Amino acid sequence: MKSRSVYRAHPDHASATALAREERGHWVMAALYPTSSSAKTVARRVPIAEMMPAYEPAGAYEAYAARHTDGTALWVRYVAGDEPVPVLPDRMSVRIRHDGDGPGYSGIGIITVTVSTRCPQCGGPRGFDTVRPHRFHHDGDWYVADRWANKCGHVDMYEAVLAESREVLLPLVPAPVPALSPPAEDSPAGLILTAAKKSRGMHAQQAARMLDVLGHSEDADRIRAELRSRNGHMSAMQAADFLHTLSSPVAEGGVQ
């Protein structure tokens, strides 16, 4: 039995434009083509509505073609109206974690790379406008990388982002490692760190009980909830890291 092709002989542009009109300014995947040349040709025709009646009048829609895991995708959006729509830039620069290129572990680093604003899996817009700092603790130091959430739902992994930056765009731009200041000693995270240094092997459950005694019951409950999600595997140092990360807003998902 022959497998069914993911491409349609006649893409349903009427349905795509209807959805785009309902969500003005938002990008919609209109069609999937087996070759980039076909998709790019259609993308050039959309803004001027050349041989594309579904996109009339001219200037009502914008379009671009981008790589998709199954070919090349055509993305369109409706822009007609008085209010301007946000510009979709071609590139985004982000800080990512990089542990070196050698065969062995050479220590953690933070580097700045430039990649496309198009998702490498579906071609949809990446979350370039959702980039937020992500603070994390490693080997006694605090670092800052970036996280973002892609509207298409696909998650970017740091290793893949690094490979992409090297493959098709700009070379790596070294950046100084921004170590974060440790939490204040009188903060819940700081209190746990102090106790954990004195009591080697201290568990998160013990840290939560200590916070209860010191009047930080809300943070203690946060640790217990996180402890349950980790099936009880959480040290006091990890609990301090968890609380300190919560003290600053971090973008959900998007990149890991």
mmCIF file of C-alpha atoms in Angstrom:
data_model
loop_
_atom_site.group_PDB
_atom_site.id
_atom_site.type_symbol
_atom_site.label_atom_id
_atom_site.label_comp_id
_atom_site.label_asym_id
_atom_site.label_seq_id
_atom_site.Cartn_x
_atom_site.Cartn_y
_atom_site.Cartn_z
ATOM 1 C CA MET A 1 0.000 0.000 0.000
ATOM 2 C CA LYS A 2 1.399 3.378 -0.968
ATOM 3 C CA SER A 3 1.939 5.925 1.799
ATOM 4 C CA ARG A 4 -0.162 9.031 1.587
ATOM 5 C CA SER A 5 1.713 12.157 0.549
ATOM 6 C CA VAL A 6 1.820 15.094 2.956
ATOM 7 C CA TYR A 7 1.421 17.473 0.010
ATOM 8 C CA ARG A 8 -1.901 18.481 -1.521
ATOM 9 C CA ALA A 9 -2.242 18.804 -5.273
ATOM 10 C CA HIS A 10 -4.382 21.902 -4.734
ATOM 11 C CA PRO A 11 -3.634 23.715 -1.446
ATOM 12 C CA ASP A 12 -6.716 25.159 0.237
ATOM 13 C CA HIS A 13 -5.710 28.834 0.193
ATOM 14 C CA ALA A 14 -9.316 29.933 0.767
ATOM 15 C CA SER A 15 -9.391 28.252 4.185
ATOM 16 C CA ALA A 16 -5.963 29.633 5.048
ATOM 17 C CA THR A 17 -6.936 33.205 4.206
ATOM 18 C CA ALA A 18 -10.187 32.880 6.157
ATOM 19 C CA LEU A 19 -8.260 31.820 9.248
ATOM 20 C CA ALA A 20 -5.692 34.578 8.710
ATOM 21 C CA ARG A 21 -8.452 37.202 8.535
ATOM 22 C CA GLU A 22 -9.882 35.947 11.823
ATOM 23 C CA GLU A 23 -6.468 36.328 13.452
ATOM 24 C CA ARG A 24 -5.165 39.477 11.859
ATOM 25 C CA GLY A 25 -1.416 39.899 12.234
ATOM 26 C CA HIS A 26 -0.844 36.234 13.173
ATOM 27 C CA TRP A 27 1.012 33.909 10.845
ATOM 28 C CA VAL A 28 -0.836 30.875 9.469
ATOM 29 C CA MET A 29 0.700 27.950 7.583
ATOM 30 C CA ALA A 30 -1.178 27.997 4.290
ATOM 31 C CA ALA A 31 0.436 25.134 2.369
ATOM 32 C CA LEU A 32 3.301 22.653 2.265
ATOM 33 C CA TYR A 33 5.317 22.221 -0.929
ATOM 34 C CA PRO A 34 7.818 19.506 -1.900
ATOM 35 C CA THR A 35 10.345 22.049 -3.241
ATOM 36 C CA SER A 36 11.524 25.404 -1.975
ATOM 37 C CA SER A 37 11.249 26.953 -5.428
ATOM 38 C CA SER A 38 7.514 26.267 -5.585
ATOM 39 C CA ALA A 39 6.889 27.708 -2.140
ATOM 40 C CA LYS A 40 9.012 30.803 -2.818
ATOM 41 C CA THR A 41 7.202 31.461 -6.094
ATOM 42 C CA VAL A 42 3.834 31.418 -4.345
ATOM 43 C CA ALA A 43 5.198 33.573 -1.497
ATOM 44 C CA ARG A 44 6.177 36.244 -4.022
ATOM 45 C CA ARG A 45 2.725 36.179 -5.590
ATOM 46 C CA VAL A 46 0.713 36.466 -2.369
ATOM 47 C CA PRO A 47 1.395 40.162 -1.531
ATOM 48 C CA ILE A 48 0.429 41.300 -5.030
ATOM 49 C CA ALA A 49 -2.319 38.676 -5.421
ATOM 50 C CA GLU A 50 -0.858 37.594 -8.769
ATOM 51 C CA MET A 51 -2.826 34.556 -9.968
ATOM 52 C CA MET A 52 -3.910 34.153 -6.326
ATOM 53 C CA PRO A 53 -7.530 35.396 -6.025
ATOM 54 C CA ALA A 54 -7.806 34.130 -2.464
ATOM 55 C CA TYR A 55 -5.323 36.825 -1.407
ATOM 56 C CA GLU A 56 -7.064 39.788 -3.029
ATOM 57 C CA PRO A 57 -6.898 42.712 -2.806
ATOM 58 C CA ALA A 58 -3.195 43.263 -3.380
ATOM 59 C CA GLY A 59 -1.388 44.275 -0.205
ATOM 60 C CA ALA A 60 -3.853 42.556 2.125
ATOM 61 C CA TYR A 61 -1.519 39.673 2.947
ATOM 62 C CA GLU A 62 2.149 39.046 3.627
ATOM 63 C CA ALA A 63 3.893 35.738 3.023
ATOM 64 C CA TYR A 64 7.183 33.895 3.336
ATOM 65 C CA ALA A 65 8.494 30.414 2.578
ATOM 66 C CA ALA A 66 10.547 28.493 5.146
ATOM 67 C CA ARG A 67 12.059 25.077 5.607
ATOM 68 C CA HIS A 68 9.764 22.425 7.059
ATOM 69 C CA THR A 69 10.731 18.906 8.105
ATOM 70 C CA ASP A 70 8.504 17.613 5.295
ATOM 71 C CA GLY A 71 9.399 20.154 2.605
ATOM 72 C CA THR A 72 8.910 23.913 2.454
ATOM 73 C CA ALA A 73 6.026 25.659 4.184
ATOM 74 C CA LEU A 74 4.172 28.747 3.025
ATOM 75 C CA TRP A 75 3.231 31.047 5.897
ATOM 76 C CA VAL A 76 0.819 33.956 5.421
ATOM 77 C CA ARG A 77 -0.818 36.649 7.535
ATOM 78 C CA TYR A 78 -3.549 39.217 7.011
ATOM 79 C CA VAL A 79 -2.291 42.787 7.425
ATOM 80 C CA ALA A 80 -5.042 44.942 5.911
ATOM 81 C CA GLY A 81 -6.421 47.605 8.238
ATOM 82 C CA ASP A 82 -5.379 50.820 9.924
ATOM 83 C CA GLU A 83 -3.312 49.425 12.809
ATOM 84 C CA PRO A 84 0.247 48.349 11.921
ATOM 85 C CA VAL A 85 1.287 44.753 12.599
ATOM 86 C CA PRO A 86 4.571 43.782 14.304
ATOM 87 C CA VAL A 87 7.516 43.289 11.977
ATOM 88 C CA LEU A 88 8.940 39.763 11.805
ATOM 89 C CA PRO A 89 12.743 40.156 11.887
ATOM 90 C CA ASP A 90 14.987 37.715 10.049
ATOM 91 C CA ARG A 91 17.397 37.048 12.899
ATOM 92 C CA MET A 92 17.461 36.786 16.685
ATOM 93 C CA SER A 93 20.515 36.792 18.977
ATOM 94 C CA VAL A 94 20.302 34.727 22.149
ATOM 95 C CA ARG A 95 22.565 33.521 24.947
ATOM 96 C CA ILE A 96 22.796 29.742 25.258
ATOM 97 C CA ARG A 97 24.606 27.259 27.458
ATOM 98 C CA HIS A 98 27.650 25.680 25.809
ATOM 99 C CA ASP A 99 29.834 23.044 27.470
ATOM 100 C CA GLY A 100 32.662 23.021 24.945
ATOM 101 C CA ASP A 101 33.448 21.118 21.760
ATOM 102 C CA GLY A 102 36.070 18.677 23.009
ATOM 103 C CA PRO A 103 35.523 14.971 23.735
ATOM 104 C CA GLY A 104 35.482 15.595 27.480
ATOM 105 C CA TYR A 105 33.678 17.997 29.762
ATOM 106 C CA SER A 106 35.521 21.313 29.722
ATOM 107 C CA GLY A 107 33.292 23.383 31.968
ATOM 108 C CA ILE A 108 30.163 25.389 31.389
ATOM 109 C CA GLY A 109 30.090 28.510 29.251
ATOM 110 C CA ILE A 110 27.560 31.046 27.995
ATOM 111 C CA ILE A 111 27.831 32.135 24.371
ATOM 112 C CA THR A 112 25.772 34.435 22.172
ATOM 113 C CA VAL A 113 24.572 33.040 18.840
ATOM 114 C CA THR A 114 22.424 34.392 16.027
ATOM 115 C CA VAL A 115 19.765 32.195 14.450
ATOM 116 C CA SER A 116 16.712 32.513 12.248
ATOM 117 C CA THR A 117 13.386 33.690 13.646
ATOM 118 C CA ARG A 118 11.758 30.771 11.828
ATOM 119 C CA CYS A 119 11.226 27.446 13.597
ATOM 120 C CA PRO A 120 13.514 24.809 12.019
ATOM 121 C CA GLN A 121 10.789 22.171 12.279
ATOM 122 C CA CYS A 122 7.731 23.884 10.788
ATOM 123 C CA GLY A 123 8.994 27.256 9.564
ATOM 124 C CA GLY A 124 6.623 29.194 11.820
ATOM 125 C CA PRO A 125 7.732 32.314 13.702
ATOM 126 C CA ARG A 126 9.948 31.644 16.678
ATOM 127 C CA GLY A 127 9.327 33.377 19.970
ATOM 128 C CA PHE A 128 11.796 36.176 19.295
ATOM 129 C CA ASP A 129 9.531 38.535 21.237
ATOM 130 C CA THR A 130 9.353 36.226 24.279
ATOM 131 C CA VAL A 131 13.103 35.921 24.986
ATOM 132 C CA ARG A 132 13.704 36.131 28.733
ATOM 133 C CA PRO A 133 16.755 35.528 30.965
ATOM 134 C CA HIS A 134 17.026 32.107 32.583
ATOM 135 C CA ARG A 135 19.146 31.956 35.737
ATOM 136 C CA PHE A 136 20.619 28.644 36.821
ATOM 137 C CA HIS A 137 23.114 27.324 39.353
ATOM 138 C CA HIS A 138 26.024 25.080 38.383
ATOM 139 C CA ASP A 139 29.102 23.989 40.335
ATOM 140 C CA GLY A 140 28.741 26.782 42.876
ATOM 141 C CA ASP A 141 28.168 29.617 40.392
ATOM 142 C CA TRP A 142 25.128 31.296 38.898
ATOM 143 C CA TYR A 143 24.738 31.895 35.175
ATOM 144 C CA VAL A 144 22.287 33.531 32.797
ATOM 145 C CA ALA A 145 21.152 32.096 29.471
ATOM 146 C CA ASP A 146 18.003 32.863 27.463
ATOM 147 C CA ARG A 147 14.721 31.022 27.064
ATOM 148 C CA TRP A 148 11.855 31.651 24.693
ATOM 149 C CA ALA A 149 8.526 30.074 23.788
ATOM 150 C CA ASN A 150 7.773 29.287 20.147
ATOM 151 C CA LYS A 151 4.180 29.995 19.152
ATOM 152 C CA CYS A 152 4.090 26.782 17.099
ATOM 153 C CA GLY A 153 4.818 24.735 20.229
ATOM 154 C CA HIS A 154 8.089 23.220 19.030
ATOM 155 C CA VAL A 155 10.854 23.339 21.625
ATOM 156 C CA ASP A 156 14.357 24.496 20.705
ATOM 157 C CA MET A 157 17.215 22.636 22.367
ATOM 158 C CA TYR A 158 20.450 24.514 23.013
ATOM 159 C CA GLU A 159 22.549 21.958 21.103
ATOM 160 C CA ALA A 160 20.331 22.290 18.027
ATOM 161 C CA VAL A 161 20.405 26.089 18.255
ATOM 162 C CA LEU A 162 24.203 26.010 18.395
ATOM 163 C CA ALA A 163 24.400 23.699 15.359
ATOM 164 C CA GLU A 164 22.002 25.919 13.436
ATOM 165 C CA SER A 165 24.039 29.040 14.157
ATOM 166 C CA ARG A 166 27.137 27.363 12.766
ATOM 167 C CA GLU A 167 25.487 25.740 9.780
ATOM 168 C CA VAL A 168 23.599 28.501 8.039
ATOM 169 C CA LEU A 169 24.062 31.838 9.748
ATOM 170 C CA LEU A 170 26.741 33.668 11.673
ATOM 171 C CA PRO A 171 29.748 32.315 13.592
ATOM 172 C CA LEU A 172 29.721 32.179 17.356
ATOM 173 C CA VAL A 173 30.242 35.458 19.133
ATOM 174 C CA PRO A 174 32.095 34.887 22.434
ATOM 175 C CA ALA A 175 30.483 36.594 25.371
ATOM 176 C CA PRO A 176 31.633 36.936 28.967
ATOM 177 C CA VAL A 177 30.053 34.492 31.375
ATOM 178 C CA PRO A 178 27.662 36.544 33.509
ATOM 179 C CA ALA A 179 27.872 34.951 36.949
ATOM 180 C CA LEU A 180 24.927 35.860 39.154
ATOM 181 C CA SER A 181 25.234 37.127 42.685
ATOM 182 C CA PRO A 182 24.301 34.490 45.259
ATOM 183 C CA PRO A 183 20.969 34.937 47.061
ATOM 184 C CA ALA A 184 20.888 37.206 50.078
ATOM 185 C CA GLU A 185 21.900 35.394 53.263
ATOM 186 C CA ASP A 186 18.602 36.229 54.986
ATOM 187 C CA SER A 187 16.480 35.075 52.029
ATOM 188 C CA PRO A 188 14.907 31.589 52.119
ATOM 189 C CA ALA A 189 17.368 30.356 49.465
ATOM 190 C CA GLY A 190 20.295 31.932 51.320
ATOM 191 C CA LEU A 191 19.261 30.363 54.626
ATOM 192 C CA ILE A 192 19.135 26.935 53.014
ATOM 193 C CA LEU A 193 22.547 27.380 51.369
ATOM 194 C CA THR A 194 24.112 28.343 54.698
ATOM 195 C CA ALA A 195 22.602 25.312 56.444
ATOM 196 C CA ALA A 196 23.494 22.937 53.593
ATOM 197 C CA LYS A 197 27.154 23.985 53.743
ATOM 198 C CA LYS A 198 27.228 23.069 57.430
ATOM 199 C CA SER A 199 25.267 19.837 57.038
ATOM 200 C CA ARG A 200 26.572 17.858 54.076
ATOM 201 C CA GLY A 201 23.921 15.716 52.427
ATOM 202 C CA MET A 202 21.043 17.821 53.705
ATOM 203 C CA HIS A 203 17.777 16.890 51.960
ATOM 204 C CA ALA A 204 15.135 19.247 50.572
ATOM 205 C CA GLN A 205 12.601 17.912 53.080
ATOM 206 C CA GLN A 206 14.878 19.041 55.900
ATOM 207 C CA ALA A 207 15.248 22.426 54.231
ATOM 208 C CA ALA A 208 11.465 22.780 54.068
ATOM 209 C CA ARG A 209 11.102 21.964 57.774
ATOM 210 C CA MET A 210 13.776 24.531 58.610
ATOM 211 C CA LEU A 211 11.920 27.222 56.630
ATOM 212 C CA ASP A 212 8.707 26.374 58.498
ATOM 213 C CA VAL A 213 10.492 26.981 61.815
ATOM 214 C CA LEU A 214 11.927 30.272 60.538
ATOM 215 C CA GLY A 215 8.535 31.548 59.377
ATOM 216 C CA HIS A 216 8.885 30.952 55.635
ATOM 217 C CA SER A 217 6.036 28.459 55.337
ATOM 218 C CA GLU A 218 5.028 29.564 51.836
ATOM 219 C CA ASP A 219 8.494 28.833 50.456
ATOM 220 C CA ALA A 220 8.557 25.568 52.394
ATOM 221 C CA ASP A 221 5.342 24.520 50.672
ATOM 222 C CA ARG A 222 6.848 25.411 47.295
ATOM 223 C CA ILE A 223 9.776 23.099 48.009
ATOM 224 C CA ARG A 224 7.460 20.255 49.053
ATOM 225 C CA ALA A 225 5.400 20.634 45.873
ATOM 226 C CA GLU A 226 8.543 20.557 43.739
ATOM 227 C CA LEU A 227 9.846 17.634 45.781
ATOM 228 C CA ARG A 228 6.696 15.638 44.942
ATOM 229 C CA SER A 229 7.116 16.375 41.232
ATOM 230 C CA ARG A 230 10.677 15.021 41.456
ATOM 231 C CA ASN A 231 9.559 11.877 43.303
ATOM 232 C CA GLY A 232 11.509 12.853 46.405
ATOM 233 C CA HIS A 233 14.845 13.310 44.636
ATOM 234 C CA MET A 234 15.956 16.770 45.666
ATOM 235 C CA SER A 235 18.842 17.975 47.807
ATOM 236 C CA ALA A 236 18.831 21.098 49.946
ATOM 237 C CA MET A 237 21.191 22.781 47.470
ATOM 238 C CA GLN A 238 18.757 22.019 44.666
ATOM 239 C CA ALA A 239 15.936 23.413 46.787
ATOM 240 C CA ALA A 240 17.871 26.645 47.249
ATOM 241 C CA ASP A 241 18.497 26.801 43.492
ATOM 242 C CA PHE A 242 14.784 26.221 42.872
ATOM 243 C CA LEU A 243 13.711 29.048 45.208
ATOM 244 C CA HIS A 244 16.297 31.459 43.843
ATOM 245 C CA THR A 245 15.158 30.775 40.264
ATOM 246 C CA LEU A 246 11.555 31.443 41.294
ATOM 247 C CA SER A 247 12.558 34.845 42.643
ATOM 248 C CA SER A 248 13.079 36.097 39.062
ATOM 249 C CA PRO A 249 10.540 35.765 36.210
ATOM 250 C CA VAL A 250 11.607 33.164 33.644
ATOM 251 C CA ALA A 251 9.951 32.310 30.350
ATOM 252 C CA GLU A 252 8.106 28.985 30.397
ATOM 253 C CA GLY A 253 9.258 26.306 27.978
ATOM 254 C CA GLY A 254 10.444 27.262 24.523
ATOM 255 C CA VAL A 255 14.039 26.279 24.900
ATOM 256 C CA GLN A 256 16.047 23.869 26.981
#
